[in-house]
Amino acid sequence: MPSYLEFRNHQREQYDFRWRLLAASLLVLCCFGILASRFYYLQVMRYQHYQTLADNNRISIVPTVPNRGLIFDRNGVVLAHNYFVYTLEITPGKVDNLEQTIADISELVPVSKLDRKRFNKLRAENHNFISVPLRSHLTETEAARFAVHRYRFPGVEIRARLFRHYPQGTLGAHLIGYIGRINDKDIKNLTEAGDLSNYKGSDHIGKGGIEQYYERELHGVTGSQQVEIDADGHAVRVLSSVAPVAGENLILSIDSTMQKIGEEAFAGRRGALVAIDPKTGEILSYVSQPSFDPNLFVDGIDSENWKALNESLDRPLVNRPLHGVYPPGSTLKPFVALAGLEAGRREPPFSISDAGYFSLPGKTHRYRDWKPAGHGQVDMRRAITVSCDTFFYGLAHEMGIDRLTDFLQHFGFGQKTGIDIQGENGGLLPTPAWKWKRWKQPWYPGETVITGIGQGYTLVTPLQLAHATAIFANNGVAMRPHLVTSIQNNRTGISRPVKPQVMDQIALAPKHIDLVREAMVDVTRPGGTAVIVGAGSPYSIAAKTGTAQVIGIKQNEKYDEKNIAERHRDHALFIAYAPAEDPKIAVAVIVENGSHGGSTAGPIARKVMDYYLLGKLPDAQPAAAAAVPAPETTEEEHSEEHD
């Protein structure tokens, strides 16, 4: 086989080497170019962005919660204020074994079953990264004891929180409201209102009453601190801060002493009382009985107390002046009378002969008067004084439901009063259009008849009834009811008043107002249905009693209170204003299942009026007032099935 001798081509190898070296150099140069470009992009072009991120890694923005505004009565008595307490809080997302951690904490700081229940409830309502209070109201000794062992409990800390306190307890709870922990519904509402950013760091918000309606004024403006933190997340120093703006203080029109008198006057009975200044619309007293202690809700109410309040047959959580609806009964008669006078249907000396019942033309059904034998000859003034049902049956029928309801609307019936509390019930002033829409049924003449005595479909709230009474006392001028009279700036101490607001005005003939007023004054004199209320009074009282039926009775069946269960008895109603010649206060009282307005509801109103007009406390009232016997005629109207 032939053999070949190979010679190396050094020139070729040198050429290839140079190209390879050039290619490698270019590759390295490109890599360094890319790296340099990236450095330039990150450190020059994106410097500000990454500087901000770096700062955020070492700087934390901590919200500073503002002090909530205080609430005072008209005399400066504190109804709601704040105080700082130590709370022991856990952030569940930072704790590995939650149950073991709580057990270990219990060896240092007492943790009750109630604390655990509240913690579990709040934890279920919040995210894992939000701290949840395990124990509140720690003593200084307990706080110091835990602080020594703080290193053992990552995710657990002691915080100083601002707590709301209601020093008067149950007094005026429904009008003041309370604060509770912010829930998902609150977050949704705050987001829609554009206020969510102002609640960073806040755990509580107003729930009900003044606390809820004036939440924006009471809450204030949240501040912030820029805090430098170390690698372990501990604060090192404060770099800058924006001070929070404290919420504004509210001064109410309520007199706390008068409020207490009104609440105690119910003596354990269920019901409501509202007193209004007719000329300004200021609410002077706002009673809902039974009441509750708003302090129970501040730190999250426990299940036992919640169950007791929520399942009670007396329904203490119901805001009766605002949400309770009742047939107005005979308290509607002065307004029906005024409607008849203004329409020219019952001009004096018109009168009827009352045989004890009323029948529609061509009908045999009898709409009974509360007095079976009737009242004899009755004119307008006497019809109001003795509360003659028959007179108002006929008047309502002649007026017709449309004309009657059109007039009553001017006194606020069937519509909200606009009071500065959310959730008001508008009651019900029935019309044929309403009935057709609701039941797809026509309106019957008999329904108009019983509307004339405040029965049937008509429903009012105690607030509406007081508002209507105030409008009448103010000669047809309707002032918007309100609880807050002024709002005080916490920094300057300057108060801005809440100006009275005219809602409506109806032109009424002075002679018609005088006639109904005189009749209502007669109600509190001998022969009237509220003689007990007027006895011994140094000022004149214009009033009207009423009863509202709870259960129906048959045509020929007689109402016998003694044989009816207490919760099935009639509601007792009473409206009044005084002094009759120059009204300064208008009052409406409803006592559930109280039976008689004159003897049950009326004396409650008298105690409130005596204090407001005379400065008299209940114990200082003349004994003669309690010694006056009840009149022989008491009001017991009961409506029946309509035609």
XYZ file of C-alpha atoms in Angstrom:
643
model
C 0.000 0.000 0.000
C 1.189 3.475 -0.832
C 1.898 5.755 2.084
C 1.210 9.517 2.286
C 3.269 12.067 4.068
C 1.211 14.963 5.570
C 2.718 18.432 6.034
C 1.237 21.036 8.487
C -0.008 24.297 6.949
C 1.109 26.777 9.568
C -0.178 29.695 7.602
C -3.652 28.212 7.408
C -3.682 27.385 11.093
C -2.564 30.883 12.004
C -5.332 32.349 9.815
C -7.994 30.155 11.451
C -6.715 31.001 14.910
C -6.929 34.720 14.282
C -10.516 34.440 13.062
C -11.468 32.345 16.034
C -9.821 34.847 18.381
C -11.607 37.714 16.670
C -14.957 35.926 16.890
C -14.418 35.134 20.574
C -13.353 38.712 21.252
C -16.423 40.052 19.478
C -18.639 37.663 21.471
C -17.047 38.701 24.740
C -17.305 42.353 23.735
C -20.985 41.935 22.880
C -21.645 40.254 26.222
C -19.914 43.033 28.071
C -21.813 45.549 25.930
C -25.107 43.935 26.808
C -24.143 43.810 30.474
C -23.041 47.466 30.409
C -26.286 48.439 28.678
C -28.272 46.595 31.309
C -26.302 48.292 34.086
C -26.952 51.646 32.431
C -30.671 50.886 32.108
C -31.024 49.765 35.700
C -28.787 52.323 37.374
C -29.428 55.378 35.228
C -32.660 55.139 33.302
C -34.587 53.184 35.986
C -32.770 54.667 38.956
C -35.796 56.449 40.416
C -38.004 53.374 40.179
C -35.577 51.025 41.881
C -34.588 53.657 44.404
C -38.267 53.833 45.413
C -38.458 50.048 45.672
C -35.328 49.994 47.790
C -36.719 52.669 50.044
C -39.908 50.695 50.376
C -37.884 47.754 51.569
C -36.496 49.826 54.405
C -39.270 52.432 54.827
C -42.793 51.543 55.934
C -45.790 53.879 55.671
C -47.706 53.492 58.940
C -51.192 55.053 59.082
C -52.017 57.127 62.155
C -55.639 56.735 63.197
C -57.308 60.016 64.221
C -59.143 60.497 67.497
C -62.851 60.035 66.962
C -65.026 63.048 67.709
C -66.979 63.191 70.967
C -70.749 63.372 71.410
C -72.378 65.659 73.994
C -75.939 66.410 75.022
C -77.258 69.982 74.917
C -75.845 70.683 78.399
C -72.348 69.350 77.748
C -72.880 65.904 79.280
C -70.588 63.377 77.539
C -72.519 60.660 75.713
C -69.593 59.110 73.793
C -65.823 59.504 74.255
C -62.521 57.651 73.682
C -59.763 56.129 75.801
C -56.557 54.184 75.089
C -56.129 50.566 76.146
C -53.482 47.889 75.597
C -54.528 45.027 73.329
C -52.746 41.756 72.662
C -53.028 40.996 68.957
C -52.106 38.115 66.660
C -51.489 38.196 62.917
C -52.574 34.627 61.992
C -50.523 34.557 58.777
C -47.288 35.026 60.751
C -47.952 32.258 63.277
C -47.087 28.615 62.528
C -49.110 26.909 65.261
C -51.938 29.210 66.304
C -53.477 27.005 68.995
C -50.117 26.308 70.648
C -49.252 30.018 70.516
C -52.517 30.949 72.256
C -51.919 28.242 74.862
C -48.432 29.610 75.552
C -49.743 33.170 75.754
C -52.353 32.034 78.291
C -49.543 31.115 80.675
C -48.433 34.761 80.701
C -51.700 36.662 80.203
C -55.142 35.297 81.145
C -57.190 34.425 78.037
C -60.791 33.423 78.740
C -63.119 31.274 76.647
C -64.979 34.459 75.770
C -61.734 36.000 74.481
C -61.109 32.940 72.321
C -64.643 33.013 70.897
C -64.346 36.681 70.039
C -60.912 36.090 68.482
C -62.189 33.225 66.309
C -65.176 35.307 65.203
C -63.028 38.291 64.241
C -60.440 36.059 62.589
C -63.136 34.540 60.374
C -64.190 38.043 59.287
C -60.675 39.196 58.372
C -57.684 38.174 56.252
C -54.742 36.249 57.693
C -52.373 39.195 57.349
C -54.537 41.500 59.484
C -53.835 41.544 63.218
C -56.756 40.378 65.338
C -57.173 41.209 69.051
C -56.941 38.197 71.357
C -57.155 40.133 74.623
C -58.123 43.741 75.108
C -57.955 46.030 78.127
C -54.646 44.622 79.386
C -53.385 46.046 82.631
C -49.932 47.635 82.690
C -48.647 44.625 84.638
C -49.973 42.188 82.035
C -48.546 44.269 79.191
C -45.120 44.416 80.853
C -45.117 40.683 81.578
C -45.780 39.821 77.936
C -43.272 42.407 76.655
C -40.458 40.550 78.453
C -41.316 37.361 76.510
C -42.206 39.075 73.235
C -39.254 37.431 71.391
C -40.860 34.020 71.854
C -43.975 34.948 69.895
C -43.429 36.033 66.280
C -46.633 37.492 64.845
C -47.887 38.574 68.288
C -47.661 42.144 69.538
C -49.048 44.587 72.067
C -50.760 47.628 70.594
C -52.281 50.725 72.135
C -55.705 51.128 70.601
C -58.308 53.847 70.940
C -61.566 52.457 72.306
C -65.016 54.043 72.257
C -66.926 54.281 75.494
C -70.524 55.226 76.240
C -70.516 56.444 79.856
C -74.307 56.638 80.098
C -74.703 52.947 79.259
C -78.158 52.131 77.895
C -79.307 55.771 77.985
C -80.224 56.905 74.493
C -78.523 53.900 72.885
C -80.805 53.878 69.834
C -80.255 57.540 69.014
C -76.478 57.498 69.658
C -75.787 54.157 67.979
C -72.421 52.454 68.500
C -69.202 51.605 66.683
C -68.241 48.127 65.538
C -65.491 46.433 63.552
C -65.379 47.207 59.836
C -66.820 44.345 57.769
C -67.035 43.598 54.040
C -70.243 45.581 53.665
C -68.623 48.614 55.268
C -65.607 48.285 52.950
C -67.926 48.176 49.946
C -69.768 51.291 51.106
C -66.517 53.139 51.823
C -65.160 52.196 48.408
C -68.294 53.450 46.651
C -68.123 56.697 48.624
C -64.415 57.132 47.854
C -63.490 57.128 51.558
C -61.657 53.795 51.853
C -58.172 55.357 51.802
C -59.112 57.416 54.855
C -59.701 54.226 56.861
C -56.228 52.689 56.590
C -55.346 51.471 60.056
C -58.910 51.890 61.308
C -60.747 48.880 62.656
C -64.080 50.421 63.624
C -66.867 52.431 62.047
C -70.194 53.871 63.179
C -73.124 51.467 63.255
C -76.572 52.978 63.657
C -77.780 56.248 65.142
C -75.679 59.391 65.240
C -72.457 57.350 65.094
C -73.372 56.089 61.631
C -75.111 59.148 60.146
C -72.270 61.517 61.079
C -69.456 58.999 60.475
C -67.559 61.300 58.127
C -67.550 64.163 60.657
C -66.735 61.941 63.634
C -63.977 59.884 62.000
C -61.606 62.702 61.017
C -58.664 62.401 58.589
C -56.091 59.604 58.901
C -52.420 60.689 59.203
C -49.244 58.746 58.374
C -45.618 58.154 59.425
C -42.626 57.144 57.309
C -40.792 54.660 59.542
C -37.373 53.145 58.787
C -37.322 49.435 59.524
C -34.497 46.909 59.889
C -34.126 43.458 58.342
C -36.268 41.946 61.095
C -39.088 44.358 60.396
C -38.624 46.396 63.580
C -38.969 50.171 63.520
C -35.680 52.063 63.802
C -36.701 55.698 63.482
C -39.440 57.957 62.154
C -38.345 59.774 58.997
C -41.378 62.012 58.515
C -44.990 62.243 59.583
C -48.331 63.800 58.671
C -50.450 64.405 61.746
C -54.009 63.033 61.715
C -56.946 65.417 61.955
C -59.248 64.528 64.845
C -62.927 64.049 64.155
C -65.396 66.794 64.960
C -67.492 66.858 68.115
C -71.281 66.714 67.960
C -73.624 68.608 70.272
C -77.091 67.073 70.403
C -80.446 68.638 71.153
C -81.120 65.892 73.713
C -81.178 66.663 77.429
C -79.745 63.554 79.132
C -81.755 64.163 82.323
C -84.959 64.465 80.341
C -83.967 61.379 78.375
C -83.508 59.444 81.613
C -86.883 60.610 82.926
C -88.566 59.421 79.735
C -86.878 56.026 79.772
C -87.549 55.383 83.442
C -91.191 56.429 83.035
C -91.830 53.327 80.921
C -91.079 51.243 84.035
C -90.103 48.123 82.080
C -92.855 48.415 79.452
C -92.133 48.322 75.735
C -92.621 51.396 73.610
C -91.293 54.709 72.368
C -91.385 58.431 73.067
C -90.328 61.318 70.850
C -90.414 64.970 71.915
C -89.786 67.796 69.438
C -89.441 71.572 69.584
C -92.157 72.555 67.050
C -90.459 75.821 66.059
C -87.010 74.383 65.259
C -87.480 70.638 64.730
C -84.931 69.832 67.457
C -85.471 66.401 69.005
C -85.696 66.959 72.755
C -86.114 63.337 73.785
C -85.842 60.093 71.824
C -86.801 57.006 73.809
C -86.913 53.394 72.666
C -87.666 50.799 75.324
C -86.264 48.363 76.159
C -82.747 49.541 75.379
C -79.292 47.925 75.216
C -75.737 48.737 76.236
C -73.769 49.934 73.167
C -70.489 49.193 74.987
C -71.134 45.498 74.285
C -70.509 46.059 70.570
C -67.307 48.114 70.710
C -64.914 45.167 70.999
C -67.176 42.684 69.219
C -70.206 41.331 71.048
C -69.965 37.779 72.353
C -72.428 35.105 71.249
C -74.220 34.889 74.609
C -75.048 38.585 74.773
C -75.911 38.660 71.083
C -78.289 35.742 71.474
C -79.920 37.328 74.516
C -80.504 40.602 72.671
C -81.419 39.153 69.290
C -83.810 36.471 70.522
C -85.542 38.466 73.244
C -89.304 38.751 72.779
C -89.009 42.389 73.865
C -86.698 43.113 70.884
C -84.377 45.612 72.577
C -82.331 46.130 69.389
C -85.319 47.537 67.471
C -85.189 51.307 67.132
C -88.890 51.787 67.805
C -89.227 55.535 67.108
C -87.657 55.004 63.692
C -88.582 51.450 62.686
C -91.631 50.538 64.763
C -94.894 50.904 62.822
C -98.297 51.019 64.494
C -101.867 51.978 63.579
C -102.273 55.569 64.839
C -105.722 54.904 66.274
C -107.603 57.942 67.512
C -104.481 60.119 67.560
C -105.256 60.621 63.853
C -108.651 62.216 64.606
C -107.448 65.830 65.148
C -105.838 65.752 61.696
C -108.952 64.215 60.112
C -111.014 66.888 61.856
C -108.794 69.623 60.456
C -109.107 68.062 56.986
C -112.902 68.183 57.281
C -112.856 71.799 58.424
C -110.491 72.897 55.652
C -112.613 71.055 53.058
C -115.792 72.728 54.355
C -117.396 69.400 55.296
C -117.838 70.058 59.009
C -118.186 73.769 59.576
C -119.679 74.677 62.998
C -122.363 74.388 64.227
C -122.568 71.050 62.375
C -123.357 68.091 64.659
C -124.626 64.520 64.466
C -126.760 62.333 66.672
C -124.537 59.425 67.625
C -126.434 56.182 68.190
C -123.249 54.201 68.782
C -122.588 53.059 65.220
C -122.245 54.142 61.611
C -123.484 52.366 58.463
C -122.745 53.089 54.846
C -125.768 54.052 52.731
C -127.589 50.919 51.592
C -125.508 48.671 53.884
C -126.426 46.863 57.091
C -122.912 46.437 58.437
C -122.352 48.553 61.531
C -119.064 50.282 62.318
C -119.272 50.487 66.065
C -118.343 53.348 68.330
C -116.210 52.509 71.360
C -119.235 53.563 73.460
C -122.061 51.127 72.569
C -124.865 53.518 73.541
C -123.344 56.383 71.584
C -122.507 59.938 72.664
C -125.781 61.637 71.789
C -125.551 64.974 69.997
C -121.920 65.546 68.969
C -120.253 68.471 67.229
C -116.632 68.691 66.090
C -115.230 69.909 69.400
C -117.006 67.280 71.467
C -116.154 64.549 68.931
C -112.443 65.156 69.573
C -112.868 65.562 73.328
C -114.687 62.258 73.868
C -113.106 60.561 70.817
C -116.412 59.796 69.060
C -115.742 57.164 66.405
C -119.121 57.596 64.712
C -118.445 61.262 63.919
C -115.177 60.452 62.167
C -116.568 57.423 60.339
C -119.028 59.691 58.578
C -116.510 62.474 57.983
C -113.986 60.134 56.369
C -116.665 58.659 54.112
C -117.745 62.117 52.935
C -114.175 63.289 52.416
C -113.165 60.287 50.348
C -109.825 58.539 50.659
C -107.998 60.603 48.023
C -108.859 63.995 49.484
C -108.181 62.742 53.006
C -104.746 61.287 52.253
C -103.732 64.307 50.174
C -104.332 66.484 53.226
C -102.662 64.129 55.715
C -99.479 64.005 53.619
C -98.762 67.621 54.585
C -98.392 66.428 58.187
C -95.754 63.881 57.238
C -97.902 60.748 57.288
C -96.776 58.065 54.857
C -93.336 59.591 54.288
C -89.959 59.863 55.980
C -89.325 62.844 58.229
C -85.695 63.258 57.121
C -84.245 62.899 60.631
C -80.449 62.582 60.856
C -80.492 58.818 61.501
C -80.316 56.272 58.699
C -82.892 53.573 58.005
C -86.096 55.469 58.768
C -89.383 53.696 58.015
C -91.814 55.824 56.023
C -94.953 54.257 57.496
C -98.007 53.808 55.288
C -100.766 56.172 54.186
C -102.983 53.910 52.063
C -104.555 54.890 48.743
C -106.528 52.969 46.106
C -103.448 53.026 43.842
C -101.301 51.554 46.607
C -103.800 48.781 47.315
C -104.102 47.844 43.657
C -100.332 47.718 43.282
C -99.910 45.725 46.492
C -102.892 43.353 46.400
C -104.398 43.769 42.902
C -107.699 44.567 44.629
C -110.038 47.584 44.412
C -110.517 50.030 47.270
C -113.732 49.546 49.268
C -115.761 52.331 50.912
C -115.488 50.594 54.278
C -111.730 50.981 54.159
C -112.145 54.747 53.939
C -114.492 54.637 56.939
C -112.014 52.969 59.288
C -109.151 55.117 57.999
C -110.994 58.027 59.622
C -110.262 56.630 63.086
C -106.665 55.608 62.348
C -107.319 51.926 61.727
C -107.143 49.713 58.643
C -103.963 49.879 56.595
C -102.662 53.146 58.049
C -99.326 52.787 59.836
C -97.132 55.383 61.529
C -93.851 55.439 63.397
C -93.640 57.207 66.774
C -91.318 59.721 65.131
C -93.893 60.471 62.421
C -96.606 60.919 65.023
C -94.475 63.377 67.009
C -93.529 65.172 63.787
C -97.200 65.515 62.776
C -98.068 66.861 66.224
C -95.234 69.390 65.972
C -96.481 70.539 62.547
C -99.960 71.106 63.942
C -98.542 72.948 66.965
C -96.508 75.121 64.568
C -99.644 76.111 62.604
C -98.901 73.945 59.580
C -95.171 74.680 59.206
C -93.145 71.454 59.040
C -89.586 71.698 60.383
C -87.109 68.912 59.629
C -86.510 66.871 62.811
C -82.838 66.705 63.790
C -80.712 65.524 66.706
C -77.474 67.460 66.104
C -77.643 71.181 66.829
C -73.991 72.072 66.188
C -70.712 70.560 64.997
C -67.532 71.615 66.800
C -64.074 71.711 65.223
C -61.610 69.923 67.529
C -58.639 72.121 66.554
C -60.221 75.566 66.706
C -63.067 74.915 69.118
C -65.372 76.811 66.754
C -68.872 75.384 66.360
C -71.047 75.658 63.300
C -74.773 75.432 64.052
C -77.166 73.163 62.194
C -79.767 75.555 60.841
C -83.474 74.680 61.188
C -84.947 73.625 57.856
C -88.531 74.137 56.674
C -89.763 70.996 54.887
C -93.340 71.921 54.017
C -96.021 74.453 54.834
C -99.750 74.130 54.542
C -102.056 77.148 54.724
C -104.591 76.575 57.510
C -107.393 78.861 58.592
C -106.621 80.208 62.111
C -110.222 79.579 63.215
C -109.910 75.917 62.273
C -106.625 75.523 64.144
C -108.158 77.225 67.184
C -111.214 74.954 67.156
C -109.164 71.734 67.058
C -106.701 73.108 69.624
C -109.506 73.967 72.061
C -110.942 70.487 71.613
C -107.555 68.922 72.319
C -107.211 71.039 75.464
C -110.633 69.736 76.546
C -109.233 66.211 76.220
C -107.096 66.897 79.326
C -109.967 68.431 81.305
C -112.843 66.746 83.176
C -114.936 64.810 80.678
C -111.985 64.255 78.343
C -110.166 60.973 77.756
C -106.888 62.282 79.282
C -108.121 64.098 82.389
C -105.409 62.326 84.410
C -102.714 63.954 82.290
C -104.035 67.493 82.716
C -104.816 67.293 86.417
C -102.856 69.831 88.456
C -100.907 71.155 85.486
C -99.935 74.865 85.697
C -99.741 75.008 81.905
C -102.342 74.108 79.289
C -101.960 70.839 77.390
C -103.490 70.077 73.995
C -103.647 66.308 73.612
C -105.282 63.288 72.039
C -105.399 59.720 73.264
C -105.583 56.599 71.159
C -105.540 52.837 71.159
C -104.324 50.639 68.330
C -105.804 47.203 67.878
C -103.359 44.265 67.885
C -105.770 41.385 67.180
C -109.115 41.455 65.410
C -112.445 40.953 67.149
C -115.700 39.775 65.621
C -118.684 41.987 64.866
C -120.622 41.183 68.025
C -117.683 40.332 70.253
C -116.679 42.688 73.082
C -113.052 43.488 73.838
C -112.216 42.188 77.335
C -108.702 43.119 78.372
C -108.618 40.739 81.354
C -109.176 37.707 79.121
C -106.537 38.621 76.544
C -102.844 37.759 76.758
C -100.687 40.777 77.593
C -98.908 40.809 74.220
C -102.269 40.741 72.396
C -103.712 43.764 74.157
C -104.145 47.076 72.400
C -101.278 49.532 72.072
C -101.690 52.775 74.018
C -100.968 56.024 72.165
C -100.823 59.659 73.226
C -99.927 62.902 71.473
C -99.691 66.348 73.049
C -98.122 69.776 72.818
C -97.705 72.467 75.444
C -98.276 75.174 76.398
C -101.289 75.073 74.080
C -101.189 78.844 73.442
C -97.442 79.004 72.673
C -96.154 75.468 72.027
C -92.583 74.739 73.082
C -92.732 70.948 73.057
C -94.668 68.333 71.067
C -94.715 64.736 72.300
C -95.826 61.359 70.988
C -95.845 58.237 73.163
C -96.620 54.622 72.280
C -96.763 51.898 74.919
C -97.014 48.485 73.332
C -99.941 46.479 74.725
C -100.584 49.331 77.170
C -104.346 49.302 76.433
C -105.327 52.915 77.260
C -103.612 56.029 75.958
C -104.932 58.342 78.660
C -103.930 56.266 81.667
C -100.804 54.495 80.366
C -99.077 56.605 77.716
C -100.293 60.034 78.831
C -98.601 60.107 82.271
C -95.264 59.308 80.603
C -95.613 62.361 78.370
C -96.624 64.494 81.375
C -93.386 63.672 83.213
C -91.308 64.702 80.219
C -93.267 67.937 79.683
C -93.092 68.844 83.367
C -89.327 68.582 83.329
C -88.878 70.509 80.096
C -91.316 73.322 80.907
C -90.998 73.512 84.703
C -87.701 71.815 85.503
C -89.576 69.366 87.730
C -88.211 65.918 88.396
C -90.787 63.092 88.652
C -90.526 62.896 92.466
C -91.342 66.595 92.711
C -94.611 66.336 90.812
C -97.781 67.160 92.767
C -99.384 64.163 94.418
C -102.793 65.356 93.259
C -101.977 64.333 89.715
C -101.708 60.691 90.697
C -104.766 60.829 92.935
C -107.253 61.960 90.264
C -109.562 59.056 89.380
C -109.830 57.888 85.810
C -112.872 59.160 83.894
C -115.854 56.890 83.522
C -115.477 56.942 79.758
C -112.258 55.422 78.493
C -111.333 55.068 74.875
C -111.487 51.539 73.521
C -112.101 51.771 69.780
C -111.783 48.532 67.848
C -112.169 48.423 64.086
C -113.926 45.598 62.340
C -113.975 43.856 58.987
C -114.815 46.340 56.220
C -117.413 45.875 53.499
